[in-house]
Structure formats: C-alpha cells, structure tokens
mmCIF file of C-alpha atoms and ligand atoms in Angstrom:
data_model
loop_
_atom_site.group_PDB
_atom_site.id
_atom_site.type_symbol
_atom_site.label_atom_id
_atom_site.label_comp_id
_atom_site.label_asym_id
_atom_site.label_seq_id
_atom_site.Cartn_x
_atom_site.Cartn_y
_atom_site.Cartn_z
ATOM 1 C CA UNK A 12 0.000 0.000 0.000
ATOM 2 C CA UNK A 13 2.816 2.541 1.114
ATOM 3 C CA UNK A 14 4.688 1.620 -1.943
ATOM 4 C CA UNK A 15 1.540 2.141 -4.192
ATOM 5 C CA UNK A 16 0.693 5.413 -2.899
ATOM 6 C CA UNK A 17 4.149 6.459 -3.360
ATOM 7 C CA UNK A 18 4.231 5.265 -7.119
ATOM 8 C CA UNK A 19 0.756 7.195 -6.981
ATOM 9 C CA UNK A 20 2.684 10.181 -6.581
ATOM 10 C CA UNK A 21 5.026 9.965 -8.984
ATOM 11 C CA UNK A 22 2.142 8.639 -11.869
ATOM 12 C CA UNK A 23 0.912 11.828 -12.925
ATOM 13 C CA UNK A 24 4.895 12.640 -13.635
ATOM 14 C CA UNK A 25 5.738 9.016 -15.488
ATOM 15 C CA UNK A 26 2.741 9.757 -18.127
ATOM 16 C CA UNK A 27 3.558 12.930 -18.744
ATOM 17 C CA UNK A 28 7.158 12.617 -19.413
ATOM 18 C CA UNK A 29 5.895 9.350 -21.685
ATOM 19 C CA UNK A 30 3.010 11.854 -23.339
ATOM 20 C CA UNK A 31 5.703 14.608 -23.813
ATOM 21 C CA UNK A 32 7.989 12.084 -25.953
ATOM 22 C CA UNK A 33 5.216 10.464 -27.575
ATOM 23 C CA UNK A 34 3.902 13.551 -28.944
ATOM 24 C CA UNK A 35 7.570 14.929 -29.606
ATOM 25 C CA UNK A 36 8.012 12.379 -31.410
ATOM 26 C CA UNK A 37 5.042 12.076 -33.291
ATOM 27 C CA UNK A 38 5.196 15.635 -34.232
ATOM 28 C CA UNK A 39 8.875 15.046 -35.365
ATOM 29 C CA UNK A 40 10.259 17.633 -32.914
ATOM 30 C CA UNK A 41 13.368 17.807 -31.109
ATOM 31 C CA UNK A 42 13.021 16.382 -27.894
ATOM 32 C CA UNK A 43 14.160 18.683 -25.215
ATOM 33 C CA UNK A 44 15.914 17.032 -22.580
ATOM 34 C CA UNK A 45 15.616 18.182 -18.876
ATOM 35 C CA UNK A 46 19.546 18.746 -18.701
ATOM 36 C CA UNK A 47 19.606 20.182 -21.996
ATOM 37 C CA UNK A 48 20.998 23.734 -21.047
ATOM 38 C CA UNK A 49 20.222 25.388 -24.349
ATOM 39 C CA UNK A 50 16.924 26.122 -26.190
ATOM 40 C CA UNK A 51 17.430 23.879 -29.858
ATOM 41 C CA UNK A 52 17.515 25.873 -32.460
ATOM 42 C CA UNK A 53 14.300 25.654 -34.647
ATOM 43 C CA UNK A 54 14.771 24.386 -38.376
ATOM 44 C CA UNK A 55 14.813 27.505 -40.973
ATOM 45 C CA UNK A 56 13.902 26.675 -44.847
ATOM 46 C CA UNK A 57 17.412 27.422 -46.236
ATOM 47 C CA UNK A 58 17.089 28.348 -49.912
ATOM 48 C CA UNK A 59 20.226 25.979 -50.292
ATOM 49 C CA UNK A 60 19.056 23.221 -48.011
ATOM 50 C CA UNK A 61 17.330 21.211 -50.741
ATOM 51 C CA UNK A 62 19.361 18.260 -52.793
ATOM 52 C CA UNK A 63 19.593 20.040 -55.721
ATOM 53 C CA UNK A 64 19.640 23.495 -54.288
ATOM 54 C CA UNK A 65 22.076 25.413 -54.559
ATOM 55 C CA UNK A 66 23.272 29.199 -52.543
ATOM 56 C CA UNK A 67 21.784 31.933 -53.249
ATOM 57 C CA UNK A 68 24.490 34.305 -54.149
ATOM 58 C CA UNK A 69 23.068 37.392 -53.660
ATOM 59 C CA UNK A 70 22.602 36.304 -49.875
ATOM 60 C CA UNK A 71 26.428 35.049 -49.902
ATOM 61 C CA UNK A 72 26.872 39.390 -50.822
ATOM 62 C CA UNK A 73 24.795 40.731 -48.479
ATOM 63 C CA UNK A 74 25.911 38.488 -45.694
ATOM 64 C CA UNK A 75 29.765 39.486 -46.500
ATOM 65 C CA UNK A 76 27.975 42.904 -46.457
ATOM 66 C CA UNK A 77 27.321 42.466 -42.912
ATOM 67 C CA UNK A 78 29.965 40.134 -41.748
ATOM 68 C CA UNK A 79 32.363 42.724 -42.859
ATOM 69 C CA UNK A 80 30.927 45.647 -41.191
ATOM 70 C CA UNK A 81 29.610 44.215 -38.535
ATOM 71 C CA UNK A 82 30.784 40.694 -37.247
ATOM 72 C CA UNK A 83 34.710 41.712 -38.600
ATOM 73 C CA UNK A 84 35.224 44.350 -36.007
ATOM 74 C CA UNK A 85 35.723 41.323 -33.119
ATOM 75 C CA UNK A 86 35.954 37.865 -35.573
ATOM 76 C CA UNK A 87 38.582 36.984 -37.874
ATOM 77 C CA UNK A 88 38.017 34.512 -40.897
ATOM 78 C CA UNK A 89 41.466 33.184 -41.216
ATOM 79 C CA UNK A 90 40.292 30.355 -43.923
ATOM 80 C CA UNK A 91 38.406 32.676 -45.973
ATOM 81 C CA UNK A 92 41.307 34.454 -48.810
ATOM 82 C CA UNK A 93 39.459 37.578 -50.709
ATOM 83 C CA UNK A 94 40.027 35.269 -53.951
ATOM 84 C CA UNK A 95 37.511 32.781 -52.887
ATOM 85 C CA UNK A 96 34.636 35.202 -52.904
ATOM 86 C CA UNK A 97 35.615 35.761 -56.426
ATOM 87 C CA UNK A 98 32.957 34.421 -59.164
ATOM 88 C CA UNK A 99 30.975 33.278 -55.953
ATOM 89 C CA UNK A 100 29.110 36.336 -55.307
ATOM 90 C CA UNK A 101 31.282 39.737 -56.381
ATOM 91 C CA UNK A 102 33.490 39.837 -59.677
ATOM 92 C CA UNK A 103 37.457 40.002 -59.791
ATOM 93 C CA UNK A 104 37.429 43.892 -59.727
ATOM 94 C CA UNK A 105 35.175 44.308 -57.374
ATOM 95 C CA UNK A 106 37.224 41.836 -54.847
ATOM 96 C CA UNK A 107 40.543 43.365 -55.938
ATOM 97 C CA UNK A 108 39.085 47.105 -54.719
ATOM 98 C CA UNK A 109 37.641 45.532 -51.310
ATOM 99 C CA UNK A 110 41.037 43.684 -50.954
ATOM 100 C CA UNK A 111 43.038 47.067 -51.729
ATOM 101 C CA UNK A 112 41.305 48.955 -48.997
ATOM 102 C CA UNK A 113 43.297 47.059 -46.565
ATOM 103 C CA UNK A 114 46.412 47.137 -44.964
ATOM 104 C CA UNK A 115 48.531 43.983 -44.750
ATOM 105 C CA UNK A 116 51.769 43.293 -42.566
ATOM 106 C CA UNK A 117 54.169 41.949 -44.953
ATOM 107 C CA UNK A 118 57.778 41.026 -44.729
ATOM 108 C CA UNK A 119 60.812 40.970 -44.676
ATOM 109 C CA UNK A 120 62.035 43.687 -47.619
ATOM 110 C CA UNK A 121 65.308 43.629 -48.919
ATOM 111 C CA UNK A 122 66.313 45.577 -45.704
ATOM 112 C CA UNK A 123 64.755 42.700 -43.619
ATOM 113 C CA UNK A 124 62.531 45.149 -42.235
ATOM 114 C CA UNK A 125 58.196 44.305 -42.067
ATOM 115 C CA UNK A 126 56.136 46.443 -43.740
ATOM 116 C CA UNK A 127 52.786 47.092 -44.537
ATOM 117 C CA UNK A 128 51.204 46.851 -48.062
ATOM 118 C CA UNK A 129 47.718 47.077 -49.417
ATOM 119 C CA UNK A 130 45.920 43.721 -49.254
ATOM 120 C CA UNK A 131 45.821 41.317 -52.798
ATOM 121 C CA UNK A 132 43.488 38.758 -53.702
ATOM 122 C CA UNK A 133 45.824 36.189 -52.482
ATOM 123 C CA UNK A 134 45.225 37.607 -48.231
ATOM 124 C CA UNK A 135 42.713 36.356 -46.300
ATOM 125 C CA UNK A 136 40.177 38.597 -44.504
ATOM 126 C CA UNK A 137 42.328 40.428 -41.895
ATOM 127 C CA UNK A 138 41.670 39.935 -38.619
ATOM 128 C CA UNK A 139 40.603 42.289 -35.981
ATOM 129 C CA UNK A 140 43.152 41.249 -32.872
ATOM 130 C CA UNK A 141 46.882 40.705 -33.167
ATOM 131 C CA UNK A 142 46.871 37.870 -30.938
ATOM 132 C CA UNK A 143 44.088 35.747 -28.753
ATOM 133 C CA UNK A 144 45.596 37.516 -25.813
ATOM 134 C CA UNK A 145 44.347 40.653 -27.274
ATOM 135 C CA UNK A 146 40.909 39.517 -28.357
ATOM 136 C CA UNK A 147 40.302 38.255 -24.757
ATOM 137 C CA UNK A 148 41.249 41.565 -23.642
ATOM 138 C CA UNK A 149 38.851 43.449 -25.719
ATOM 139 C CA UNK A 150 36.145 40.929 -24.879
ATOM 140 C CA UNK A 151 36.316 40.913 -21.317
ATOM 141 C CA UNK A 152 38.249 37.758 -21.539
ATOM 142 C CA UNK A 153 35.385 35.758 -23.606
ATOM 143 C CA UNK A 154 37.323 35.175 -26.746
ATOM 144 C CA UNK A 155 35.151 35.378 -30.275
ATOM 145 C CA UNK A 156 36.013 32.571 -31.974
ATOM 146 C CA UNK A 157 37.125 32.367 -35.797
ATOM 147 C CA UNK A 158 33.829 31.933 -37.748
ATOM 148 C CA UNK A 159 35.954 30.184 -41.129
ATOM 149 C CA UNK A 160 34.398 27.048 -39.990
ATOM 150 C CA UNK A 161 31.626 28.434 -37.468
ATOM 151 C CA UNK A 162 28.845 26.747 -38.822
ATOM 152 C CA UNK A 163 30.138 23.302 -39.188
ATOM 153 C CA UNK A 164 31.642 23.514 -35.722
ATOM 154 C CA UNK A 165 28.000 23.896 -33.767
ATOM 155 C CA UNK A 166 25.170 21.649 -33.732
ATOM 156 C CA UNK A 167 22.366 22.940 -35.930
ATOM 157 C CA UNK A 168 24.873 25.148 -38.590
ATOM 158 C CA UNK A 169 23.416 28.022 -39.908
ATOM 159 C CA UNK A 170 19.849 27.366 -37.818
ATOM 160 C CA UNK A 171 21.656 27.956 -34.911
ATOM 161 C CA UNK A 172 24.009 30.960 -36.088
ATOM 162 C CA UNK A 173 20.314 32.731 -37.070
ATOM 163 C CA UNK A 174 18.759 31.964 -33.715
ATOM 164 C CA UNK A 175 21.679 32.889 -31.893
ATOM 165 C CA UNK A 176 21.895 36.235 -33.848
ATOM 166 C CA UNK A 177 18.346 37.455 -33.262
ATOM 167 C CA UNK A 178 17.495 35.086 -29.952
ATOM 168 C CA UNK A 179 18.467 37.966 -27.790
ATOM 169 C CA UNK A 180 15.763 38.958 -25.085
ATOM 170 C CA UNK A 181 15.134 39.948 -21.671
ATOM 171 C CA UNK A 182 16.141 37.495 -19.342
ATOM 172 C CA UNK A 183 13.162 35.553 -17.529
ATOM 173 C CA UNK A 184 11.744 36.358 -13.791
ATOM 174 C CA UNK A 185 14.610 34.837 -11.355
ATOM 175 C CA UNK A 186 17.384 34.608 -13.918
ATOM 176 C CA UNK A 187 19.928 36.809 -12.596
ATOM 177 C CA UNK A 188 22.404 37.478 -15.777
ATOM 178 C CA UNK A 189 26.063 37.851 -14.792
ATOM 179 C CA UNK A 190 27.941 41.302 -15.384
ATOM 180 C CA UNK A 191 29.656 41.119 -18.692
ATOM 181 C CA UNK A 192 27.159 38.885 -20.284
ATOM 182 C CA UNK A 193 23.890 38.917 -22.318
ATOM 183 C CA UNK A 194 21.083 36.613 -22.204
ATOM 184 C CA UNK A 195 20.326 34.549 -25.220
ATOM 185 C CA UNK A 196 18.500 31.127 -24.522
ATOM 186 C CA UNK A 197 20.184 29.368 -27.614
ATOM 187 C CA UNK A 198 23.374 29.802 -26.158
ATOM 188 C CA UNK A 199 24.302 26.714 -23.776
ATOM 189 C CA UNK A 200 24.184 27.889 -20.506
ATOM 190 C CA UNK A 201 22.165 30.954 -21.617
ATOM 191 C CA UNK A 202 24.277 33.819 -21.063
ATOM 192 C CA UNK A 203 26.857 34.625 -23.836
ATOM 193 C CA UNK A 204 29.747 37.291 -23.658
ATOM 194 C CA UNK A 205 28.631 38.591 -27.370
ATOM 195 C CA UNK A 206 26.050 41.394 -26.904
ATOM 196 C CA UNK A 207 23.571 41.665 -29.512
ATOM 197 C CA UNK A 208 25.461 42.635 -32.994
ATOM 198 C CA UNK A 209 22.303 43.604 -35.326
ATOM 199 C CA UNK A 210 19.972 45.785 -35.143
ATOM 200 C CA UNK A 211 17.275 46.836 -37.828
ATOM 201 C CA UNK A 212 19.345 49.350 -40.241
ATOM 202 C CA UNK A 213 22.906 48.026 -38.686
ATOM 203 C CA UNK A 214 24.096 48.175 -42.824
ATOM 204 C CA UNK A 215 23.336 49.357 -45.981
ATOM 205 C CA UNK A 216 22.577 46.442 -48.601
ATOM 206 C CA UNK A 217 23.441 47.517 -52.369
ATOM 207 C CA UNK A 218 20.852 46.015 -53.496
ATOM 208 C CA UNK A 219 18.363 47.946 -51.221
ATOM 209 C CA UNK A 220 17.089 45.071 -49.484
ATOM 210 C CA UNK A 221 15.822 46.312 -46.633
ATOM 211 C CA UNK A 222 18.232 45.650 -43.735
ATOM 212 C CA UNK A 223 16.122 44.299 -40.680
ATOM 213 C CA UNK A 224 17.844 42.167 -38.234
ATOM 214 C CA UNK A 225 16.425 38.849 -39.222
ATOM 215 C CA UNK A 226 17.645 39.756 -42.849
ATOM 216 C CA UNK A 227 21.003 40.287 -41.755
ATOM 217 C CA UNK A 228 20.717 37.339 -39.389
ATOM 218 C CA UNK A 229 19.541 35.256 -42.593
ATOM 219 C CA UNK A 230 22.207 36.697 -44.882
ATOM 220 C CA UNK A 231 25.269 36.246 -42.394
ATOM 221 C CA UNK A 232 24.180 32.551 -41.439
ATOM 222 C CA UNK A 233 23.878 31.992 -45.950
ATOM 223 C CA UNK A 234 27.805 33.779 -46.047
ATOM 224 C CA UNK A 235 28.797 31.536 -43.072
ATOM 225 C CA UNK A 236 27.534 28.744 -44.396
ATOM 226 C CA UNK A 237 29.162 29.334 -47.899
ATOM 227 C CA UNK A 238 32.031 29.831 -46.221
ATOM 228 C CA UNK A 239 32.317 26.836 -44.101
ATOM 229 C CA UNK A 240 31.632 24.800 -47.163
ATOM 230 C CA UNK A 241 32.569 26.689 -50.503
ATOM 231 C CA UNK A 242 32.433 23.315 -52.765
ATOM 232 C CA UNK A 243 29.141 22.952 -51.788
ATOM 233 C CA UNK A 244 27.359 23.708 -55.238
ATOM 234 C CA UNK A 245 30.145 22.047 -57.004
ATOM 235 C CA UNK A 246 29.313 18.819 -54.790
ATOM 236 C CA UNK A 247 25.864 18.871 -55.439
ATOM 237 C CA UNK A 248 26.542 19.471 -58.885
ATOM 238 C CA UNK A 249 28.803 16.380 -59.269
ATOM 239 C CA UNK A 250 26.298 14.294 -57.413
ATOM 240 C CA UNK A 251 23.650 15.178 -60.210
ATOM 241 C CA UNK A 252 25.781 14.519 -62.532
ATOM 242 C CA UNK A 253 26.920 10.604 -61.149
ATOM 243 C CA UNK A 254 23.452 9.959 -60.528
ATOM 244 C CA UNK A 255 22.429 10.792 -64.374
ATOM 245 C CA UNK A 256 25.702 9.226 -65.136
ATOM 246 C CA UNK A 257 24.972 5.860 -63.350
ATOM 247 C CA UNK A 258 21.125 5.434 -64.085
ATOM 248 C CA UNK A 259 21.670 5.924 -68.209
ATOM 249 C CA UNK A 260 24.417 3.207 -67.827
ATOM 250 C CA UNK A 261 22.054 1.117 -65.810
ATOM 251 C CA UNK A 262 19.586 1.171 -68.472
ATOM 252 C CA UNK A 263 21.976 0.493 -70.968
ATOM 253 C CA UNK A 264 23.229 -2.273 -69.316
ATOM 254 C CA UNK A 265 19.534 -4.068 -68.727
ATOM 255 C CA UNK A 266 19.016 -3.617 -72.324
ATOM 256 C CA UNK A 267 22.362 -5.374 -73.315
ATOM 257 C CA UNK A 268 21.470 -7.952 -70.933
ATOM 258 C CA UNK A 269 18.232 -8.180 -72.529
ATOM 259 C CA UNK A 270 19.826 -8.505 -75.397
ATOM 260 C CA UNK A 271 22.378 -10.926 -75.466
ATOM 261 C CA UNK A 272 20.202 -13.312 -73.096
ATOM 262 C CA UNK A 273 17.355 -13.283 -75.231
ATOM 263 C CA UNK A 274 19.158 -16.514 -77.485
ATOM 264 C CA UNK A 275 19.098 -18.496 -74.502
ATOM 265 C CA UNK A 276 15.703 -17.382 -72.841
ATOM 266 C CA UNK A 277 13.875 -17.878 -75.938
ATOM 267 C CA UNK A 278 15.426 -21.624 -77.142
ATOM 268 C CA UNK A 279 13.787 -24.559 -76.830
ATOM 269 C CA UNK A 280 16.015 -27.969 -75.792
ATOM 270 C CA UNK A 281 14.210 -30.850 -76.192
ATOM 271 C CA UNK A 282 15.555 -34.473 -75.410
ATOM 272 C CA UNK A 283 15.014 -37.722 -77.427
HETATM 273 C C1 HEC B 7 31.834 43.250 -29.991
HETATM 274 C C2 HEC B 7 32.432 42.055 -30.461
HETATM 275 C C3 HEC B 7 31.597 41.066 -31.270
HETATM 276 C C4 HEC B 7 30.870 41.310 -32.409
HETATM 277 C C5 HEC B 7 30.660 42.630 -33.140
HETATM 278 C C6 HEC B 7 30.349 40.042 -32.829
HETATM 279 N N1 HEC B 7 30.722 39.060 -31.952
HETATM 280 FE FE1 HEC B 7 30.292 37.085 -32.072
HETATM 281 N N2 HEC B 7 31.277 36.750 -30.336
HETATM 282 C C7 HEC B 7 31.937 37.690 -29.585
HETATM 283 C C8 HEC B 7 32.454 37.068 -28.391
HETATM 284 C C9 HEC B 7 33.246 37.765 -27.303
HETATM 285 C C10 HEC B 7 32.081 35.710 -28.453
HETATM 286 C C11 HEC B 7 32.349 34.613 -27.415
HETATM 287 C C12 HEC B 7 31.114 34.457 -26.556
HETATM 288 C C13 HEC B 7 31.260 33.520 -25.418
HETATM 289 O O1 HEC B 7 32.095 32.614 -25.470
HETATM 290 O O2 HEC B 7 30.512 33.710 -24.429
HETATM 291 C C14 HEC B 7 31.341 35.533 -29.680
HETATM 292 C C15 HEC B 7 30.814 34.334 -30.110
HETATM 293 C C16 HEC B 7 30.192 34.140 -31.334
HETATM 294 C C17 HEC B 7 29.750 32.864 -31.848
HETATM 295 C C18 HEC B 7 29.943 31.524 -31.192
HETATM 296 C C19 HEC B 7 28.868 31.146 -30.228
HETATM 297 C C20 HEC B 7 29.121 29.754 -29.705
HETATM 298 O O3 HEC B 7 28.255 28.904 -29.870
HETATM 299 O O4 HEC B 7 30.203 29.504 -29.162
HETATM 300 C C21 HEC B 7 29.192 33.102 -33.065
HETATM 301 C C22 HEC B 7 28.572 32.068 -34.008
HETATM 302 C C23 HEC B 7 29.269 34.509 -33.318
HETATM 303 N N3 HEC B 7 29.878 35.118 -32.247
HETATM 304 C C24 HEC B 7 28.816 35.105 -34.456
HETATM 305 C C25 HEC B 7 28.862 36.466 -34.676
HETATM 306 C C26 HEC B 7 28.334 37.084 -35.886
HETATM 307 C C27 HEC B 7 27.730 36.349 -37.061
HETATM 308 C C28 HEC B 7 28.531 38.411 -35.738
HETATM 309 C C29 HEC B 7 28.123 39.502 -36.704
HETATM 310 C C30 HEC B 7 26.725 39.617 -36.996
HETATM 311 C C31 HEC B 7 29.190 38.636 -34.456
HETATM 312 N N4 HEC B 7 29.367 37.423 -33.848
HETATM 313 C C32 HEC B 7 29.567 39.861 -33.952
HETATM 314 C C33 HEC B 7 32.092 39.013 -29.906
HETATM 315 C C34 HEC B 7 31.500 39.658 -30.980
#
C-alpha cells in the first residue's frame, strides 16, 4: 500500500514525461531534454538546403555585407582568402578594390625590415586582434572565436548561427544574468559574452534590401555557411551529374542484358 501510494505520486509525472515524448516524437520535434541547457535551435527553410539546391548568391553578398561591417570588427576569418569570394558572389574587380582597402603586414624587404602593403586577392580577410591575448582583452576575456568554420563547428549550422543572432531577449523572472554577459536562450548555458550585434538598419545592402535584423541574421548565417563549405554547389553538382551518369548506364546495361540473353531465354532444348 505505502509503496503504491508512493508510485501514486510519482504517476501523474511518469505519463507525462511518456506523453511529452510520444507527442515529440510524433510531431517530429526535437526532444528537449531536462539537462539540456540550451533552447534547440528551430529548423529555418534554407534556400540551399534542398538536394539540388544550390546558394543563393546574392545572400552570400549581403551576408559578407554584414559580416564585414559588422561581425569583422571582433571575428577573424582566417580560412576565408578575398580570392575565394571571387565568381561566388562579387566579380574580380570588385574583390581586388575591397582587398586594396586594406592594410597587410608583410615582410621581410630587402632591408629585412616588415612592412605594410595594401591587401591582394591572395590575403585572407584580416583579422581584428593581433593575438588571442588581445581579443580576450577586448572581450572581457570571452574570446570570439574564428567563424571560417563556425557553422560546421556547432550543432544545428546556420539554424543555430540565425537563432543565436536574433534570440536575444530579456532574461526571464529569477534569472539573474552575470555582469559582462547577455542573455540569449540558444546559447548553452544561456548567457553569452557577445552582446547583440544587429539591429534593424545596422548596414546598408546595395541592393536595397531592406536591412532588418532577421535579414542580416539570414544573410550572415547563408555567407557563413558558404564559407564553411565553398564546394558545396560544385558537390551537389557532381552528385547530379553521377546519378544521371549511373542510371543511363544502368539502363543500358539491362538492355544489353536483354539482349544478349534473349538466345538463350527464348530456345527450346528438347531431349530424345
Ligand atoms: C563586440 C564584439 C563582437 C561582435 C561585433 C560580434 N561578436 Fe560574435 N562573439 C563575440 C564574443 C566575445 C564571443 C564569445 C562568446 C562567449 O564565449 O561567451 C562571440 C561568439 C560568437 C559565436 C559563437 C557562439 C558559440 O556557440 O560559441 C558566433 C557564431 C558569433 N559570435 C557570431 C557572430 C556574428 C555572425 C557576428 C556579426 C553579426 C558577431 N558574432 C559579432 C564578440 C562579438
């Protein structure tokens, strides 16, 4: 009896943990685990997401739009050389003028002295600290990290780069948020050392797209995501192409069969 009314207790608990799954996972939604510390990032429809799909380059521009005049001022992109954006979403020129406008240590020169030159297509994006001593500094002591590889590095890519961009909000009744940090719930632990980057109007798109946070957000997670994988089309592309490849010589090769099996299939043997 005690240990019935005990179990009693706990019932109401048991089926609704086993209701909560059930319908999580009849709804095909992330289950959220008690000791999860994050919120999961919901799933965005990517324009390049699809299996023959393919980025959308004029997202690719705006997001270097924003990464550059935004996210640059505290992350470097050390895998990301201004020749790769070339024929990907600006022309040659047009990357040779952004490249020029900065300044690049170089060295030694024939006195064996460094100095500093204006950037080439060859340099990759320059970065904002000298060293991660100094980025810590800056960042009371959080250190940004490199965003080359940023979306392939956290669980839910680019979904997770958008929610994290424009999940910032007022901490919740009783959540006390520690000096230095900002409260964003798809951050594990909740409280990141990045304050909120965009705001509606934070850029100027050439292309007049309006510039609202969640467009930024959107266009930064698409330039991220380019540049975490920049063979991506070309993959997809080559997939296509083996597929096509493999199911013409498939059909060729039933017909052959066909073909030079039909003399046996169709004979008759007969024995006396
Ligand atoms: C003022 C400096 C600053 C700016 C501007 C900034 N960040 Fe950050 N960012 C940080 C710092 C500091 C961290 C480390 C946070 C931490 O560890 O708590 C960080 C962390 C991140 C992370 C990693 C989060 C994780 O899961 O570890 C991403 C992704 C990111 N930033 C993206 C961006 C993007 C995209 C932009 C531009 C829209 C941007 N940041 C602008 C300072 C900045």
């Amino acid at each position: 009896m005690a240990a019935w009314s005990r179990l009693g207790g706990r019932l109401p608990a048991v089926a609704a943990t086993a209701g909560a799954t059930g319908l999580a996972l009849a709804t095909g939604s992330t289950v959220l685990r008690a000791n999860d510390d994050a919120l999961h990032p919901p799933q965005f429809p990517w324009s390049h997401k699809g299996a023959l799909s393919s980025f959308d380059a004029a997202s690719i521009r705006r997001g270097y739009n924003v990464y550059r005049n935004v996210c640059a001022s505290c992350h470097s992109m050390n895998r990301i050389a201004y020749r790769n954006l070339v024929d990907v979403a600006f022309s040659t020129e047009e990357v040779k003028e952004m490249a020029e406008e900065t300044e690049v240590e170089d060295g030694p020169n024939d006195e064996g002295l460094s100095f500093s030159r204006p950037g080439r297509l060859s340099d990759v994006m320059p970065a904002p600290y000298a060293n991660e001593e100094a980025a810590r500094y800056a960042n009371n002591g959080a250190l940004p990290p490199d965003l080359s590889l940023i979306v392939k590095a956290r669980e839910g890519g680019e979904d997770y780069i958008f929610a994290l961009l424009t999940g910032y909000r007022d901490p919740p009744e009783g959540i006390s948020v520690r000096e230095g940090l900002h409260y964003n719930p798809y951050f594990a632990g909740g409280q990141i050392a990045m304050a909120r980057a965009l705001y509606d109007g934070g850029v100027e798109f050439d292309d007049l797209t309006p510039a609202t946070t969640s467009q930024m957000a959107k266009d930064v997670s698409t330039f991220l995501a380019w540049a975490a994988e920049p063979e991506h089309d070309e993959r997809k592309k080559m997939g296509m192409e083996w597929v096509a490849t493999f199911g013409l010589l498939t059909v060729a090769m039933f017909y052959a069969k066909r073909f030079k099996w039909s003399v046996f299939k169709t004979r008759k043997i007969t024995f006396r």
